[in-house]
mmCIF file of N, CA, C and O in Angstrom:
data_model
loop_
_atom_site.group_PDB
_atom_site.id
_atom_site.type_symbol
_atom_site.label_atom_id
_atom_site.label_comp_id
_atom_site.label_asym_id
_atom_site.label_seq_id
_atom_site.Cartn_x
_atom_site.Cartn_y
_atom_site.Cartn_z
ATOM 1 N N MET A 1 -1.408 6.812 -7.950
ATOM 2 C CA MET A 1 -0.052 7.318 -7.793
ATOM 3 C C MET A 1 0.830 6.213 -7.207
ATOM 4 O O MET A 1 0.567 5.683 -6.140
ATOM 5 N N LYS A 2 1.866 5.885 -7.937
ATOM 6 C CA LYS A 2 2.763 4.817 -7.493
ATOM 7 C C LYS A 2 3.769 5.366 -6.486
ATOM 8 O O LYS A 2 4.318 6.445 -6.672
ATOM 9 N N MET A 3 3.980 4.604 -5.432
ATOM 10 C CA MET A 3 4.934 5.001 -4.407
ATOM 11 C C MET A 3 6.315 4.461 -4.765
ATOM 12 O O MET A 3 6.434 3.364 -5.270
ATOM 13 N N LYS A 4 7.323 5.235 -4.472
ATOM 14 C CA LYS A 4 8.695 4.809 -4.702
ATOM 15 C C LYS A 4 9.258 4.225 -3.411
ATOM 16 O O LYS A 4 8.966 4.713 -2.320
ATOM 17 N N ALA A 5 10.083 3.199 -3.532
ATOM 18 C CA ALA A 5 10.665 2.547 -2.360
ATOM 19 C C ALA A 5 11.513 3.534 -1.553
ATOM 20 O O ALA A 5 11.501 3.494 -0.316
ATOM 21 N N ASN A 6 12.224 4.415 -2.232
ATOM 22 C CA ASN A 6 13.062 5.392 -1.518
ATOM 23 C C ASN A 6 12.208 6.340 -0.678
ATOM 24 O O ASN A 6 12.603 6.720 0.428
ATOM 25 N N ASP A 7 11.051 6.729 -1.202
ATOM 26 C CA ASP A 7 10.151 7.607 -0.445
ATOM 27 C C ASP A 7 9.620 6.888 0.787
ATOM 28 O O ASP A 7 9.481 7.475 1.859
ATOM 29 N N VAL A 8 9.312 5.608 0.628
ATOM 30 C CA VAL A 8 8.776 4.823 1.739
ATOM 31 C C VAL A 8 9.839 4.633 2.814
ATOM 32 O O VAL A 8 9.551 4.696 4.005
ATOM 33 N N ARG A 9 11.081 4.427 2.410
ATOM 34 C CA ARG A 9 12.166 4.207 3.379
ATOM 35 C C ARG A 9 12.414 5.432 4.255
ATOM 36 O O ARG A 9 12.916 5.307 5.367
ATOM 37 N N LYS A 10 12.076 6.609 3.768
ATOM 38 C CA LYS A 10 12.289 7.845 4.527
ATOM 39 C C LYS A 10 11.248 8.034 5.631
ATOM 40 O O LYS A 10 11.416 8.873 6.500
ATOM 41 N N MET A 11 10.169 7.239 5.590
ATOM 42 C CA MET A 11 9.093 7.379 6.567
ATOM 43 C C MET A 11 9.474 6.721 7.895
ATOM 44 O O MET A 11 10.236 5.760 7.926
ATOM 45 N N SER A 12 8.880 7.234 8.967
ATOM 46 C CA SER A 12 9.092 6.620 10.284
ATOM 47 C C SER A 12 8.197 5.391 10.407
ATOM 48 O O SER A 12 7.308 5.174 9.579
ATOM 49 N N ALA A 13 8.407 4.608 11.455
ATOM 50 C CA ALA A 13 7.615 3.395 11.668
ATOM 51 C C ALA A 13 6.135 3.736 11.832
ATOM 52 O O ALA A 13 5.261 3.050 11.286
ATOM 53 N N ALA A 14 5.846 4.797 12.564
ATOM 54 C CA ALA A 14 4.447 5.203 12.777
ATOM 55 C C ALA A 14 3.799 5.640 11.464
ATOM 56 O O ALA A 14 2.636 5.308 11.189
ATOM 57 N N GLU A 15 4.549 6.377 10.654
ATOM 58 C CA GLU A 15 4.029 6.814 9.348
ATOM 59 C C GLU A 15 3.751 5.606 8.452
ATOM 60 O O GLU A 15 2.755 5.594 7.724
ATOM 61 N N LEU A 16 4.636 4.621 8.510
ATOM 62 C CA LEU A 16 4.447 3.418 7.692
ATOM 63 C C LEU A 16 3.188 2.663 8.101
ATOM 64 O O LEU A 16 2.435 2.194 7.241
ATOM 65 N N GLU A 17 2.956 2.551 9.406
ATOM 66 C CA GLU A 17 1.753 1.860 9.884
ATOM 67 C C GLU A 17 0.495 2.608 9.444
ATOM 68 O O GLU A 17 -0.495 1.994 9.032
ATOM 69 N N THR A 18 0.536 3.932 9.519
ATOM 70 C CA THR A 18 -0.594 4.750 9.083
ATOM 71 C C THR A 18 -0.828 4.582 7.583
ATOM 72 O O THR A 18 -1.962 4.406 7.133
ATOM 73 N N LYS A 19 0.261 4.613 6.819
ATOM 74 C CA LYS A 19 0.166 4.464 5.360
ATOM 75 C C LYS A 19 -0.402 3.092 5.003
ATOM 76 O O LYS A 19 -1.233 2.976 4.094
ATOM 77 N N LEU A 20 0.032 2.063 5.721
ATOM 78 C CA LEU A 20 -0.460 0.713 5.470
ATOM 79 C C LEU A 20 -1.972 0.637 5.712
ATOM 80 O O LEU A 20 -2.707 0.060 4.908
ATOM 81 N N GLY A 21 -2.430 1.243 6.782
ATOM 82 C CA GLY A 21 -3.864 1.278 7.070
ATOM 83 C C GLY A 21 -4.643 1.989 5.977
ATOM 84 O O GLY A 21 -5.706 1.525 5.550
ATOM 85 N N ASP A 22 -4.100 3.124 5.517
ATOM 86 C CA ASP A 22 -4.756 3.880 4.451
ATOM 87 C C ASP A 22 -4.829 3.071 3.162
ATOM 88 O O ASP A 22 -5.858 3.069 2.475
ATOM 89 N N LEU A 23 -3.740 2.384 2.842
ATOM 90 C CA LEU A 23 -3.713 1.576 1.614
ATOM 91 C C LEU A 23 -4.705 0.425 1.686
ATOM 92 O O LEU A 23 -5.377 0.101 0.697
ATOM 93 N N LYS A 24 -4.829 -0.181 2.854
ATOM 94 C CA LYS A 24 -5.790 -1.276 3.012
ATOM 95 C C LYS A 24 -7.227 -0.772 2.851
ATOM 96 O O LYS A 24 -8.064 -1.450 2.262
ATOM 97 N N LYS A 25 -7.500 0.430 3.375
ATOM 98 C CA LYS A 25 -8.828 1.027 3.194
ATOM 99 C C LYS A 25 -9.082 1.310 1.717
ATOM 100 O O LYS A 25 -10.184 1.072 1.210
ATOM 101 N N ASP A 26 -8.055 1.843 1.034
ATOM 102 C CA ASP A 26 -8.180 2.119 -0.396
ATOM 103 C C ASP A 26 -8.482 0.836 -1.171
ATOM 104 O O ASP A 26 -9.341 0.817 -2.056
ATOM 105 N N LEU A 27 -7.767 -0.240 -0.834
ATOM 106 C CA LEU A 27 -7.970 -1.515 -1.508
ATOM 107 C C LEU A 27 -9.393 -2.015 -1.287
ATOM 108 O O LEU A 27 -10.046 -2.499 -2.221
ATOM 109 N N PHE A 28 -9.892 -1.889 -0.068
ATOM 110 C CA PHE A 28 -11.258 -2.302 0.223
ATOM 111 C C PHE A 28 -12.256 -1.524 -0.635
ATOM 112 O O PHE A 28 -13.170 -2.100 -1.233
ATOM 113 N N GLN A 29 -12.060 -0.192 -0.698
ATOM 114 C CA GLN A 29 -12.962 0.649 -1.492
ATOM 115 C C GLN A 29 -12.906 0.272 -2.973
ATOM 116 O O GLN A 29 -13.937 0.215 -3.651
ATOM 117 N N LEU A 30 -11.695 0.012 -3.479
ATOM 118 C CA LEU A 30 -11.549 -0.364 -4.887
ATOM 119 C C LEU A 30 -12.239 -1.698 -5.169
ATOM 120 O O LEU A 30 -12.905 -1.855 -6.196
ATOM 121 N N ARG A 31 -12.089 -2.652 -4.254
ATOM 122 C CA ARG A 31 -12.743 -3.950 -4.445
ATOM 123 C C ARG A 31 -14.254 -3.813 -4.410
ATOM 124 O O ARG A 31 -14.967 -4.480 -5.158
ATOM 125 N N LEU A 32 -14.747 -2.943 -3.538
ATOM 126 C CA LEU A 32 -16.179 -2.696 -3.455
ATOM 127 C C LEU A 32 -16.690 -2.079 -4.757
ATOM 128 O O LEU A 32 -17.715 -2.503 -5.296
ATOM 129 N N GLN A 33 -15.965 -1.091 -5.274
ATOM 130 C CA GLN A 33 -16.335 -0.464 -6.540
ATOM 131 C C GLN A 33 -16.297 -1.486 -7.678
ATOM 132 O O GLN A 33 -17.158 -1.487 -8.547
ATOM 133 N N HIS A 34 -15.294 -2.348 -7.652
ATOM 134 C CA HIS A 34 -15.161 -3.363 -8.693
ATOM 135 C C HIS A 34 -16.343 -4.335 -8.648
ATOM 136 O O HIS A 34 -16.888 -4.715 -9.685
ATOM 137 N N ALA A 35 -16.751 -4.708 -7.448
ATOM 138 C CA ALA A 35 -17.854 -5.653 -7.290
ATOM 139 C C ALA A 35 -19.183 -5.061 -7.766
ATOM 140 O O ALA A 35 -20.061 -5.791 -8.215
ATOM 141 N N THR A 36 -19.317 -3.745 -7.654
ATOM 142 C CA THR A 36 -20.559 -3.089 -8.069
ATOM 143 C C THR A 36 -20.432 -2.452 -9.456
ATOM 144 O O THR A 36 -21.261 -1.627 -9.841
ATOM 145 N N ASN A 37 -19.384 -2.835 -10.176
ATOM 146 C CA ASN A 37 -19.141 -2.344 -11.547
ATOM 147 C C ASN A 37 -19.039 -0.828 -11.631
ATOM 148 O O ASN A 37 -19.467 -0.226 -12.607
ATOM 149 N N GLN A 38 -18.478 -0.199 -10.608
ATOM 150 C CA GLN A 38 -18.294 1.252 -10.619
ATOM 151 C C GLN A 38 -16.830 1.650 -10.774
ATOM 152 O O GLN A 38 -16.505 2.827 -10.778
ATOM 153 N N LEU A 39 -15.945 0.660 -10.896
ATOM 154 C CA LEU A 39 -14.511 0.943 -10.975
ATOM 155 C C LEU A 39 -14.127 1.230 -12.415
ATOM 156 O O LEU A 39 -14.365 0.420 -13.310
ATOM 157 N N ASP A 40 -13.532 2.415 -12.640
ATOM 158 C CA ASP A 40 -13.141 2.807 -13.992
ATOM 159 C C ASP A 40 -11.896 2.070 -14.456
ATOM 160 O O ASP A 40 -11.813 1.626 -15.597
ATOM 161 N N ASN A 41 -10.896 1.947 -13.552
ATOM 162 C CA ASN A 41 -9.606 1.391 -13.936
ATOM 163 C C ASN A 41 -9.219 0.257 -12.984
ATOM 164 O O ASN A 41 -8.677 0.510 -11.916
ATOM 165 N N PRO A 42 -9.469 -1.000 -13.371
ATOM 166 C CA PRO A 42 -9.162 -2.129 -12.485
ATOM 167 C C PRO A 42 -7.671 -2.284 -12.183
ATOM 168 O O PRO A 42 -7.308 -2.969 -11.236
ATOM 169 N N VAL A 43 -6.810 -1.653 -12.947
ATOM 170 C CA VAL A 43 -5.370 -1.735 -12.721
ATOM 171 C C VAL A 43 -5.006 -1.097 -11.375
ATOM 172 O O VAL A 43 -4.002 -1.449 -10.764
ATOM 173 N N LYS A 44 -5.840 -0.190 -10.900
ATOM 174 C CA LYS A 44 -5.586 0.474 -9.615
ATOM 175 C C LYS A 44 -5.504 -0.538 -8.480
ATOM 176 O O LYS A 44 -4.744 -0.346 -7.534
ATOM 177 N N ILE A 45 -6.298 -1.616 -8.566
ATOM 178 C CA ILE A 45 -6.270 -2.640 -7.516
ATOM 179 C C ILE A 45 -4.878 -3.247 -7.421
ATOM 180 O O ILE A 45 -4.314 -3.381 -6.340
ATOM 181 N N ALA A 46 -4.304 -3.599 -8.546
ATOM 182 C CA ALA A 46 -2.959 -4.189 -8.563
ATOM 183 C C ALA A 46 -1.920 -3.194 -8.053
ATOM 184 O O ALA A 46 -0.992 -3.574 -7.329
ATOM 185 N N GLN A 47 -2.068 -1.924 -8.417
ATOM 186 C CA GLN A 47 -1.120 -0.907 -7.965
ATOM 187 C C GLN A 47 -1.157 -0.758 -6.445
ATOM 188 O O GLN A 47 -0.112 -0.663 -5.802
ATOM 189 N N VAL A 48 -2.353 -0.749 -5.877
ATOM 190 C CA VAL A 48 -2.483 -0.604 -4.428
ATOM 191 C C VAL A 48 -1.923 -1.843 -3.735
ATOM 192 O O VAL A 48 -1.251 -1.732 -2.703
ATOM 193 N N LYS A 49 -2.170 -3.029 -4.303
ATOM 194 C CA LYS A 49 -1.610 -4.253 -3.717
ATOM 195 C C LYS A 49 -0.087 -4.196 -3.693
ATOM 196 O O LYS A 49 0.542 -4.583 -2.713
ATOM 197 N N ARG A 50 0.510 -3.698 -4.767
ATOM 198 C CA ARG A 50 1.977 -3.579 -4.821
ATOM 199 C C ARG A 50 2.480 -2.577 -3.788
ATOM 200 O O ARG A 50 3.518 -2.796 -3.159
ATOM 201 N N ASP A 51 1.747 -1.469 -3.636
ATOM 202 C CA ASP A 51 2.138 -0.470 -2.643
ATOM 203 C C ASP A 51 2.067 -1.051 -1.230
ATOM 204 O O ASP A 51 2.939 -0.795 -0.400
ATOM 205 N N ILE A 52 1.034 -1.857 -0.962
ATOM 206 C CA ILE A 52 0.913 -2.510 0.343
ATOM 207 C C ILE A 52 2.112 -3.425 0.570
ATOM 208 O O ILE A 52 2.727 -3.411 1.638
ATOM 209 N N ALA A 53 2.454 -4.210 -0.445
ATOM 210 C CA ALA A 53 3.596 -5.117 -0.327
ATOM 211 C C ALA A 53 4.889 -4.338 -0.107
ATOM 212 O O ALA A 53 5.733 -4.736 0.703
ATOM 213 N N ARG A 54 5.028 -3.212 -0.793
ATOM 214 C CA ARG A 54 6.228 -2.383 -0.650
ATOM 215 C C ARG A 54 6.343 -1.860 0.778
ATOM 216 O O ARG A 54 7.419 -1.926 1.387
ATOM 217 N N VAL A 55 5.243 -1.360 1.334
ATOM 218 C CA VAL A 55 5.261 -0.823 2.695
ATOM 219 C C VAL A 55 5.564 -1.935 3.693
ATOM 220 O O VAL A 55 6.380 -1.762 4.605
ATOM 221 N N LYS A 56 4.934 -3.097 3.517
ATOM 222 C CA LYS A 56 5.184 -4.216 4.436
ATOM 223 C C LYS A 56 6.644 -4.657 4.380
ATOM 224 O O LYS A 56 7.233 -4.995 5.404
ATOM 225 N N THR A 57 7.226 -4.640 3.194
ATOM 226 C CA THR A 57 8.628 -5.024 3.036
ATOM 227 C C THR A 57 9.539 -4.059 3.784
ATOM 228 O O THR A 57 10.461 -4.485 4.490
ATOM 229 N N ILE A 58 9.281 -2.765 3.655
ATOM 230 C CA ILE A 58 10.106 -1.758 4.326
ATOM 231 C C ILE A 58 9.948 -1.878 5.846
ATOM 232 O O ILE A 58 10.931 -1.773 6.589
ATOM 233 N N ILE A 59 8.711 -2.128 6.315
ATOM 234 C CA ILE A 59 8.489 -2.312 7.757
ATOM 235 C C ILE A 59 9.328 -3.486 8.252
ATOM 236 O O ILE A 59 10.001 -3.406 9.281
ATOM 237 N N ARG A 60 9.304 -4.586 7.509
ATOM 238 C CA ARG A 60 10.068 -5.784 7.895
ATOM 239 C C ARG A 60 11.571 -5.500 7.871
ATOM 240 O O ARG A 60 12.301 -5.936 8.767
ATOM 241 N N GLU A 61 12.046 -4.786 6.876
ATOM 242 C CA GLU A 61 13.465 -4.420 6.803
ATOM 243 C C GLU A 61 13.876 -3.613 8.036
ATOM 244 O O GLU A 61 14.940 -3.850 8.603
ATOM 245 N N GLN A 62 13.030 -2.673 8.424
ATOM 246 C CA GLN A 62 13.346 -1.844 9.589
ATOM 247 C C GLN A 62 13.361 -2.675 10.863
ATOM 248 O O GLN A 62 14.185 -2.456 11.741
ATOM 249 N N GLN A 63 12.437 -3.631 10.963
ATOM 250 C CA GLN A 63 12.399 -4.488 12.142
ATOM 251 C C GLN A 63 13.679 -5.324 12.249
ATOM 252 O O GLN A 63 14.249 -5.484 13.322
ATOM 253 N N LEU A 64 14.121 -5.856 11.115
ATOM 254 C CA LEU A 64 15.326 -6.678 11.121
ATOM 255 C C LEU A 64 16.581 -5.841 11.385
ATOM 256 O O LEU A 64 17.516 -6.305 12.024
ATOM 257 N N ALA A 65 16.588 -4.614 10.886
ATOM 258 C CA ALA A 65 17.747 -3.744 11.067
ATOM 259 C C ALA A 65 17.872 -3.269 12.514
ATOM 260 O O ALA A 65 18.979 -2.986 12.981
ATOM 261 N N SER A 66 16.757 -3.209 13.228
ATOM 262 C CA SER A 66 16.802 -2.684 14.594
ATOM 263 C C SER A 66 17.155 -3.765 15.621
ATOM 264 O O SER A 66 17.243 -3.488 16.806
ATOM 265 N N ARG A 67 17.369 -4.986 15.181
ATOM 266 C CA ARG A 67 17.735 -6.072 16.105
ATOM 267 C C ARG A 67 19.142 -5.926 16.612
ATOM 268 O O ARG A 67 20.035 -5.480 16.060
#
């Protein structure tokens, strides 16, 4: 499931940190499945990486805006 930037922007800082942790765990699991040839759709890895980048970008935007 692809995350939308607008949905991410509505989250609080704590929610974003939690989401980032969850996405990193998901990425780890996907890489593990890929390494053991159990991953059905390798495109999921790229999608999760993009979601991580999106969340990190929004976190950084919020940090800069709060200065």
